[in-house]
Amino acid sequence: MKPGDHPEFFRFPAPEGRSRESSIVLTRDGRFFHEGQPVEHPGMRKAFASWLRRHPDNGRPILSNGYDWTYLTVEGAERFVQSARSRAGRPELSLLDGRELPLDPKALTCDAEGTLWLRLPEGEDACFTAAAQLELAPWLSEQQGAIGLEIEGLFSPIAGASSA
C-alpha cells in the first residue's frame, strides 16, 4: 500500500522545511519546465504527465506519484496527444503520459483556433501538439465542405472543422 492510498494523504503537511508549491509548469504546447528550464529527460516528462492529477479538496493541478505530491502550474490542457502514426493503415496515438491508443475519429473536435482535441476514454480531453496534428495528414480529407479523416474508406467529419 502506497501512502497515496491513505484517505488523508492529500491533507498531510509538506515534509519539514519544504513546500507543496513548486516551480513546475506545464505549458500550453505540452512541455514541462522546472525553475524556468525545460524538462528534457523523456522519462521525467512521461513521469510528470502520468502523475498529473487534481487535488481532491481544492481542484488545483498536482503531481502525485503515490509517495509525495506537489502543486504545479498548468497553462492550458492537462493531457496531450504527442504523436500519431500508422498501425495497419489506421492512426494510433501516443499520449504524453506514455499511453497508446487507436484513434476514434468520432472523439475528435476542432476548436476556433484550429487545434484538434481528443476525448479520451475516461472522459478527459487531450490537446494535440502541433506535431501530432500534422502527423494526421495522411488521413485528412474534405468532403462536401467538411474536413475530416478518411480511414479505410470511411469518412468521419471532425466536429467544428470546416473548409470555409
Coordinates of C-alpha atoms in Angstrom, one line a residue:
M1 CA 0.0 0.0 0.0
K2 CA 1.4 3.4 -1.0
P3 CA 1.0 6.4 1.2
G4 CA -1.2 7.9 -1.6
D5 CA -3.8 5.2 -0.9
H6 CA -4.4 6.7 2.6
P7 CA -7.6 8.8 2.6
E8 CA -5.8 11.7 4.3
F9 CA -2.7 11.6 2.1
F10 CA -3.5 15.0 0.4
R11 CA -4.2 16.7 3.7
F12 CA -0.8 15.8 5.2
P13 CA 1.5 18.9 5.5
A14 CA 4.6 19.1 3.4
P15 CA 7.8 17.5 4.9
E16 CA 9.7 19.7 7.3
G17 CA 11.3 22.7 5.6
R18 CA 9.5 22.0 2.3
S19 CA 6.5 23.4 0.5
R20 CA 3.8 21.9 -1.6
E21 CA 4.2 24.7 -4.1
S22 CA 6.6 24.0 -7.0
S23 CA 8.1 25.9 -9.9
I24 CA 7.0 23.1 -12.3
V25 CA 4.9 24.4 -15.3
L26 CA 3.1 22.5 -18.0
T27 CA 2.9 24.9 -20.9
R28 CA 0.1 25.3 -23.5
D29 CA 2.1 23.4 -26.0
G30 CA 2.6 20.3 -23.7
R31 CA 6.1 21.0 -22.4
F32 CA 7.2 20.8 -18.8
F33 CA 9.5 23.4 -17.3
H34 CA 11.2 23.4 -13.8
E35 CA 12.7 26.6 -12.4
G36 CA 12.4 28.1 -15.9
Q37 CA 14.3 25.3 -17.7
P38 CA 12.7 22.7 -20.0
V39 CA 12.5 19.2 -18.6
E40 CA 14.5 17.4 -21.3
H41 CA 14.7 13.8 -20.0
P42 CA 12.0 11.8 -21.8
G43 CA 11.4 9.6 -18.8
M44 CA 10.9 12.5 -16.5
R45 CA 8.4 14.2 -19.0
K46 CA 6.5 10.9 -19.2
A47 CA 6.5 10.5 -15.4
F48 CA 5.3 14.1 -14.8
A49 CA 2.5 13.6 -17.4
S50 CA 1.4 10.3 -15.8
W51 CA 1.5 11.8 -12.2
L52 CA -0.8 14.7 -13.2
R53 CA -4.0 14.8 -11.1
R54 CA -6.3 17.3 -9.4
H55 CA -6.2 17.9 -5.6
P56 CA -9.3 16.2 -4.2
D57 CA -10.1 19.2 -1.9
N58 CA -9.4 22.3 -4.0
G59 CA -9.2 21.0 -7.6
R60 CA -5.8 22.5 -8.2
P61 CA -3.4 20.6 -10.5
I62 CA -0.9 18.5 -8.7
L63 CA 1.8 15.9 -9.5
S64 CA 1.5 12.8 -7.3
N65 CA 3.5 9.6 -7.5
G66 CA 1.7 8.0 -4.6
Y67 CA 4.6 8.8 -2.2
D68 CA 4.6 12.6 -2.3
W69 CA 2.7 15.3 -4.1
T70 CA 3.2 19.0 -5.2
Y71 CA 1.2 21.7 -6.9
L72 CA 2.2 22.8 -10.4
T73 CA 1.1 25.4 -12.8
V74 CA -0.9 24.2 -15.9
E75 CA -1.2 26.9 -18.5
G76 CA -3.6 25.1 -20.8
A77 CA -4.6 21.5 -21.3
E78 CA -3.6 18.8 -18.9
R79 CA -3.4 15.9 -21.4
F80 CA -1.7 15.9 -24.7
V81 CA -1.5 13.8 -27.9
Q82 CA 2.2 13.9 -28.8
S83 CA 2.3 11.8 -31.9
A84 CA 0.2 9.9 -34.5
R85 CA 1.5 7.0 -36.6
S86 CA 0.1 4.4 -38.8
R87 CA -0.6 0.9 -37.5
A88 CA -2.0 -1.4 -40.1
G89 CA -3.2 1.7 -42.1
R90 CA -5.1 3.2 -39.1
P91 CA -3.9 6.1 -36.9
E92 CA -2.6 5.2 -33.5
L93 CA -1.9 8.0 -31.0
S94 CA 0.8 8.3 -28.4
L95 CA -0.1 10.4 -25.4
L96 CA 2.4 12.5 -23.4
D97 CA 1.9 10.2 -20.4
G98 CA 3.0 7.2 -22.4
R99 CA -0.3 5.6 -23.2
E100 CA -1.0 4.5 -26.8
L101 CA -4.5 4.1 -28.2
P102 CA -6.2 3.8 -31.6
L103 CA -7.8 7.0 -32.9
D104 CA -11.5 7.0 -32.7
P105 CA -12.4 9.8 -35.3
K106 CA -15.7 10.4 -33.6
A107 CA -13.8 11.5 -30.5
L108 CA -12.1 14.4 -32.4
T109 CA -13.1 18.0 -32.3
C110 CA -11.5 21.2 -33.6
D111 CA -11.6 24.5 -31.7
A112 CA -11.9 28.0 -33.1
E113 CA -8.1 28.3 -33.4
G114 CA -7.9 25.1 -35.5
T115 CA -6.4 22.9 -32.7
L116 CA -7.5 19.3 -32.6
W117 CA -8.8 17.8 -29.3
L118 CA -9.4 14.2 -28.5
R119 CA -12.0 13.0 -25.9
L120 CA -10.2 10.2 -24.0
P121 CA -12.0 7.0 -22.9
E122 CA -12.1 8.2 -19.3
G123 CA -13.8 11.5 -20.4
E124 CA -11.0 14.0 -20.3
D125 CA -9.9 16.0 -23.3
A126 CA -6.4 15.8 -24.7
C127 CA -4.9 18.6 -26.9
F128 CA -3.0 17.6 -30.0
T129 CA 0.5 19.0 -30.2
A130 CA 1.3 20.8 -33.5
A131 CA 3.5 17.8 -34.5
A132 CA 0.8 15.2 -33.7
Q133 CA -1.8 17.2 -35.6
L134 CA 0.5 17.3 -38.7
E135 CA 1.0 13.6 -38.5
L136 CA -2.7 13.1 -39.2
A137 CA -2.2 14.5 -42.7
P138 CA -2.3 11.1 -44.5
W139 CA -5.9 10.6 -43.3
L140 CA -7.2 14.2 -43.8
S141 CA -9.9 14.6 -46.3
E142 CA -12.5 17.1 -47.4
Q143 CA -16.0 16.1 -48.4
Q144 CA -18.9 18.5 -49.2
G145 CA -17.2 21.3 -47.3
A146 CA -16.4 19.2 -44.2
I147 CA -12.9 18.4 -43.0
G148 CA -12.4 15.0 -41.6
L149 CA -10.5 11.8 -41.6
E150 CA -10.8 9.1 -44.1
I151 CA -9.8 5.8 -42.6
E152 CA -10.1 2.6 -44.6
G153 CA -12.6 4.3 -47.0
L154 CA -14.8 5.6 -44.2
F155 CA -15.0 9.4 -43.9
S156 CA -15.6 10.9 -40.4
P157 CA -16.0 14.7 -40.2
I158 CA -14.2 16.5 -37.4
A159 CA -16.7 18.4 -35.2
G160 CA -16.0 22.1 -35.5
A161 CA -13.8 21.8 -38.6
S162 CA -14.9 23.1 -42.0
S163 CA -13.1 24.2 -45.2
A164 CA -14.8 27.6 -45.1

